PDB file of C-alpha atoms in Angstrom:
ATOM      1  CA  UNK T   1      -1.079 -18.835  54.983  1.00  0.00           C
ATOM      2  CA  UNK T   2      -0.765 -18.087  51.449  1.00  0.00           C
ATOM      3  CA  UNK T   3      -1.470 -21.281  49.191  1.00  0.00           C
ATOM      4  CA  UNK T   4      -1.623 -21.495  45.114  1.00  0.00           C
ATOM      5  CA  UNK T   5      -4.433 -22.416  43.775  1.00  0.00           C
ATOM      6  CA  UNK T   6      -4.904 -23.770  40.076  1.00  0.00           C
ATOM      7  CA  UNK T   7      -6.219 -20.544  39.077  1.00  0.00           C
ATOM      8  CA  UNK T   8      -3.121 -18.888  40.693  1.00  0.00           C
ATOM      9  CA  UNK T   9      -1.004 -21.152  38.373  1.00  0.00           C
ATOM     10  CA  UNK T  10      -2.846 -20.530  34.939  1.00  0.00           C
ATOM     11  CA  UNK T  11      -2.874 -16.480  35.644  1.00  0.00           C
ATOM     12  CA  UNK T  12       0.034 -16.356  33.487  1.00  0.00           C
ATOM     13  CA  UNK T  13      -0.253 -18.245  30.486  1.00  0.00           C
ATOM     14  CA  UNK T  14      -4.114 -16.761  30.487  1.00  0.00           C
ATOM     15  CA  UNK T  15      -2.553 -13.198  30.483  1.00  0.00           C
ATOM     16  CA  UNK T  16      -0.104 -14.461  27.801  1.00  0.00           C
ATOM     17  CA  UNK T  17      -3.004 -15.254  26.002  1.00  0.00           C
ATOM     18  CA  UNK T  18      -4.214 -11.896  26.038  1.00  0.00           C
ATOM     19  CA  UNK T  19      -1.338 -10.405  24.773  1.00  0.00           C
ATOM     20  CA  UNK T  20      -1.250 -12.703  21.995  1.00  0.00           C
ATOM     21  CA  UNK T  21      -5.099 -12.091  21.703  1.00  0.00           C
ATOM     22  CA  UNK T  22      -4.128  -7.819  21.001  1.00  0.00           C
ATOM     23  CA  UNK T  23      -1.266  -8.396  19.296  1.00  0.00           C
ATOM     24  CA  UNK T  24      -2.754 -10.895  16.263  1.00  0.00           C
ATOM     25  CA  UNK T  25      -5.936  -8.113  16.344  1.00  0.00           C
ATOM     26  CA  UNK T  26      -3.056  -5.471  15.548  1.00  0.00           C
ATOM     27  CA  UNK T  27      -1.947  -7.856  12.939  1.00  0.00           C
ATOM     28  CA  UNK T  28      -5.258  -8.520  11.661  1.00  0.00           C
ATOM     29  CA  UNK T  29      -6.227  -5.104  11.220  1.00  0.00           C
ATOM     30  CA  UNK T  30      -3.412  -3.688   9.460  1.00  0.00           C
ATOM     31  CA  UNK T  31      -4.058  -6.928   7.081  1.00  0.00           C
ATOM     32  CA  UNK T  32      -7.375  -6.058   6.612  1.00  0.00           C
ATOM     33  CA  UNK T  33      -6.639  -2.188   5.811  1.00  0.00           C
ATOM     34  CA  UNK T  34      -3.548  -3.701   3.291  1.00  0.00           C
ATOM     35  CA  UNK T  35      -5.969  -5.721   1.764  1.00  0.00           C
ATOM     36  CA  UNK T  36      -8.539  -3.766   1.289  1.00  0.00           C
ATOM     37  CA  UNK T  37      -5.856  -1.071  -0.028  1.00  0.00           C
ATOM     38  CA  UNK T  38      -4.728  -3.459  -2.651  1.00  0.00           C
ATOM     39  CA  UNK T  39      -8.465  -4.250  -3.809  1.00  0.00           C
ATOM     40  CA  UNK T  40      -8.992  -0.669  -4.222  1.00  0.00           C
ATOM     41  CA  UNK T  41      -5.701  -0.230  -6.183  1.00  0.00           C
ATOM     42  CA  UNK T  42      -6.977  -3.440  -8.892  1.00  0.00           C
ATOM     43  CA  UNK T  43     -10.083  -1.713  -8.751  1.00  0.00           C
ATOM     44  CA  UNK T  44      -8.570   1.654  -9.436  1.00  0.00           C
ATOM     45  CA  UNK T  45      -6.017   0.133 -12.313  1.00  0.00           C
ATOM     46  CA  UNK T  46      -9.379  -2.023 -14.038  1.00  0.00           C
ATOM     47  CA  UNK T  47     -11.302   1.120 -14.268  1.00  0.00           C
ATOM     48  CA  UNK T  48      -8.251   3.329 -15.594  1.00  0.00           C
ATOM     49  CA  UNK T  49      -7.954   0.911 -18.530  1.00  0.00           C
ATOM     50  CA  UNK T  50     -11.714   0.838 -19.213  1.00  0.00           C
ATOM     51  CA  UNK T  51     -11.594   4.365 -19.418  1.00  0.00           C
ATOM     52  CA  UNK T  52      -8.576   4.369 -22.127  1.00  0.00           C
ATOM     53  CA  UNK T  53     -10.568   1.988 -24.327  1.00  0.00           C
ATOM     54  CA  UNK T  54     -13.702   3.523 -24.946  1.00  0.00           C
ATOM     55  CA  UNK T  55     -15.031  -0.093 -27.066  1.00  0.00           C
ATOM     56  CA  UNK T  56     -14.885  -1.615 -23.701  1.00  0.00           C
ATOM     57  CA  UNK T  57     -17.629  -2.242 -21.539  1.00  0.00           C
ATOM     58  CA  UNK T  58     -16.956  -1.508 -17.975  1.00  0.00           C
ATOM     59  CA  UNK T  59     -20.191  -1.845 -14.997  1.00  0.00           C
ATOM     60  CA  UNK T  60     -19.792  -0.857 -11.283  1.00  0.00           C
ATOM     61  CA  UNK T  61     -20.285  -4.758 -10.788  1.00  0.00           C
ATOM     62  CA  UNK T  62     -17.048  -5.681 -10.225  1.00  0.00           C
ATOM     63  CA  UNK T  63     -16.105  -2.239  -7.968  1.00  0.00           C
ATOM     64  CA  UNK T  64     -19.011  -2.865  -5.698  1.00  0.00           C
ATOM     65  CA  UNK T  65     -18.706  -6.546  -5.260  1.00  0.00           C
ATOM     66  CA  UNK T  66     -14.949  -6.167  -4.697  1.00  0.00           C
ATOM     67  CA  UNK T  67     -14.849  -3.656  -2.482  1.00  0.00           C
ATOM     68  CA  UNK T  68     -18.020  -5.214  -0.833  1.00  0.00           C
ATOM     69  CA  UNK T  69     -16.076  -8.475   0.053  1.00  0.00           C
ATOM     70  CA  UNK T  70     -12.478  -6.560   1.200  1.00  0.00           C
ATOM     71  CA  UNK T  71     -14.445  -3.565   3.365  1.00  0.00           C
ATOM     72  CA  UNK T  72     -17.576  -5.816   4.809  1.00  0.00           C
ATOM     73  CA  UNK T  73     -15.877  -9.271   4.968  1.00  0.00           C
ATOM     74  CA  UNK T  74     -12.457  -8.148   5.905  1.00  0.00           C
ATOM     75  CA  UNK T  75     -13.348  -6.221   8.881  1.00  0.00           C
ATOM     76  CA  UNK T  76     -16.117  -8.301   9.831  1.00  0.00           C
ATOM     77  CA  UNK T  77     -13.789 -11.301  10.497  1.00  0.00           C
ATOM     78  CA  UNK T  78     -10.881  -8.921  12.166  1.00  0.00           C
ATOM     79  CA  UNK T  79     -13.967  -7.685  14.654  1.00  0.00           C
ATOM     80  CA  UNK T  80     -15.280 -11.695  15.292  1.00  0.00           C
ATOM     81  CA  UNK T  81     -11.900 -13.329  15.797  1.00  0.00           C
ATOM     82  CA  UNK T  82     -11.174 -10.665  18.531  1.00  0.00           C
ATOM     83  CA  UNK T  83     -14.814 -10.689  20.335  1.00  0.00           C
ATOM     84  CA  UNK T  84     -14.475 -14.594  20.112  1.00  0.00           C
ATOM     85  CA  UNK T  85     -10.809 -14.853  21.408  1.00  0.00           C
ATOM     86  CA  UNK T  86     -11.423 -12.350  23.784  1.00  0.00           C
ATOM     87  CA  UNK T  87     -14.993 -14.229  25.273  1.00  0.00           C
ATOM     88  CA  UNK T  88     -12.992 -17.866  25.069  1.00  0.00           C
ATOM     89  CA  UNK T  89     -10.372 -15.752  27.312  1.00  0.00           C
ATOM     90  CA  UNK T  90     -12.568 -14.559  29.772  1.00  0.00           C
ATOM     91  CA  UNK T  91     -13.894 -18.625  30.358  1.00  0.00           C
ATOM     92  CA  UNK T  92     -10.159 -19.510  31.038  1.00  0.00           C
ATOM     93  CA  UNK T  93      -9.696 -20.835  27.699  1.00  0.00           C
ATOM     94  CA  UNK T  94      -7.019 -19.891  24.920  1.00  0.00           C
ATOM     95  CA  UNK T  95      -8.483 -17.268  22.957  1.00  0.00           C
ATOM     96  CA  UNK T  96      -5.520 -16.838  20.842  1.00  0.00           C
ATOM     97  CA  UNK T  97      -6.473 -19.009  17.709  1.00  0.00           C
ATOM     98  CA  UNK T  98      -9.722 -17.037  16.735  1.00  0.00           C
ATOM     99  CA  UNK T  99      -7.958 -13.761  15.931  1.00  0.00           C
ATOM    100  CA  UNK T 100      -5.222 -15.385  14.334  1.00  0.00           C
ATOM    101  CA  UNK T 101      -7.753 -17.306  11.873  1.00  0.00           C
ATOM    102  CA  UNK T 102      -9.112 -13.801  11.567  1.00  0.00           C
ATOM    103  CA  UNK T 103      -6.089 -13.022   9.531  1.00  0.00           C
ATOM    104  CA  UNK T 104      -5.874 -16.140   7.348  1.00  0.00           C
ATOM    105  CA  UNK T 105     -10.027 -15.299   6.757  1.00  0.00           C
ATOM    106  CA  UNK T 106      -8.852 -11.523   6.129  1.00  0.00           C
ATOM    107  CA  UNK T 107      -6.044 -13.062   3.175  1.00  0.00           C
ATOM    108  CA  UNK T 108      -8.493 -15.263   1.699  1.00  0.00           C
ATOM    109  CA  UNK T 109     -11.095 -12.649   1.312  1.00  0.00           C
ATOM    110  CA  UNK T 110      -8.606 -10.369  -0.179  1.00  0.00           C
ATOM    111  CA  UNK T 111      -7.914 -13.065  -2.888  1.00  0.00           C
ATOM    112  CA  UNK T 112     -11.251 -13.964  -3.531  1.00  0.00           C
ATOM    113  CA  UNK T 113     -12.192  -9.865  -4.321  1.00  0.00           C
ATOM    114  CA  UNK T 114      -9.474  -9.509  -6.553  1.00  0.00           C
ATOM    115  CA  UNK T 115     -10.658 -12.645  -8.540  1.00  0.00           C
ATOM    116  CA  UNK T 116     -13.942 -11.332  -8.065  1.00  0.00           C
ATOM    117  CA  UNK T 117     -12.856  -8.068  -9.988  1.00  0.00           C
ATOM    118  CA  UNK T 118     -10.954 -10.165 -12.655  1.00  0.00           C
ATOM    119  CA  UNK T 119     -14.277 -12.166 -13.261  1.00  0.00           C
ATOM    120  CA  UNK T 120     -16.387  -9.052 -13.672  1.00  0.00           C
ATOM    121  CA  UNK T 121     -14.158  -7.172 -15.987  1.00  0.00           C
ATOM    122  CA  UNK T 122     -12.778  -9.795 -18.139  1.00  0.00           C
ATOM    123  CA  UNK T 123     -10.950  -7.558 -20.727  1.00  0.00           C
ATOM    124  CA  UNK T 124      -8.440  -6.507 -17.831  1.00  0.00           C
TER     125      UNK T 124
END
């Protein structure tokens, strides 16, 4: 006798889930290693033109803080949307939605470094 069960019938939009789940974490992390990439390139660019112009005054503020937010932030996010999608998953809820936020959390941090640099070296 071999009977479905309502577990049996949520199987496999709970393993589409996952896939989802792994495939916005790929997603994520490449973001987060493009982002913090680009904050490194403003970083190196602001620092180049400090160095040309010797009258202005450049402090590691804005390389530290920058980088600080992209690197920390960045990865922290890509690292708690997965855990979080992947522990909804395993109570039989969609998991999906946390690592894709991760991304949109991994963007906005990008954005806010590079202003972050901007603010701290004005002259740029």
């Amino acid at each position: 006798m071999n009977t479905l069960t309502n577990d049996d019938r949520k199987r496999p939009s709970l393993r589409a889930d996952l896939v989802m789940i792994w495939v916005f974490f790929i997603i994520s992390l490449f973001a987060a290693i493009i982002g913090a990439g680009y904050v490194f390139d403003s970083n190196l660019t602001a620092y180049a033109f400090c160095a040309e112009r010797q009258n202005v005054p450049c402090s590691g503020v804005g390389w530290y803080g920058s980088m600080a937010l992209s690197l920390a932030i960045g990865f922290g996010a890509v690292a708690g949307g997965l855990l979080l999608g992947v522990r909804r998953h395993r109570t039989g809820r969609r998991g999906a939605l946390f690592v894709l936020g991760s991304v949109v959390v991994v963007v906005l941090v990008t954005l806010i470094a590079v202003v972050f640099l901007k603010v701290a070296l004005p002259q740029h």
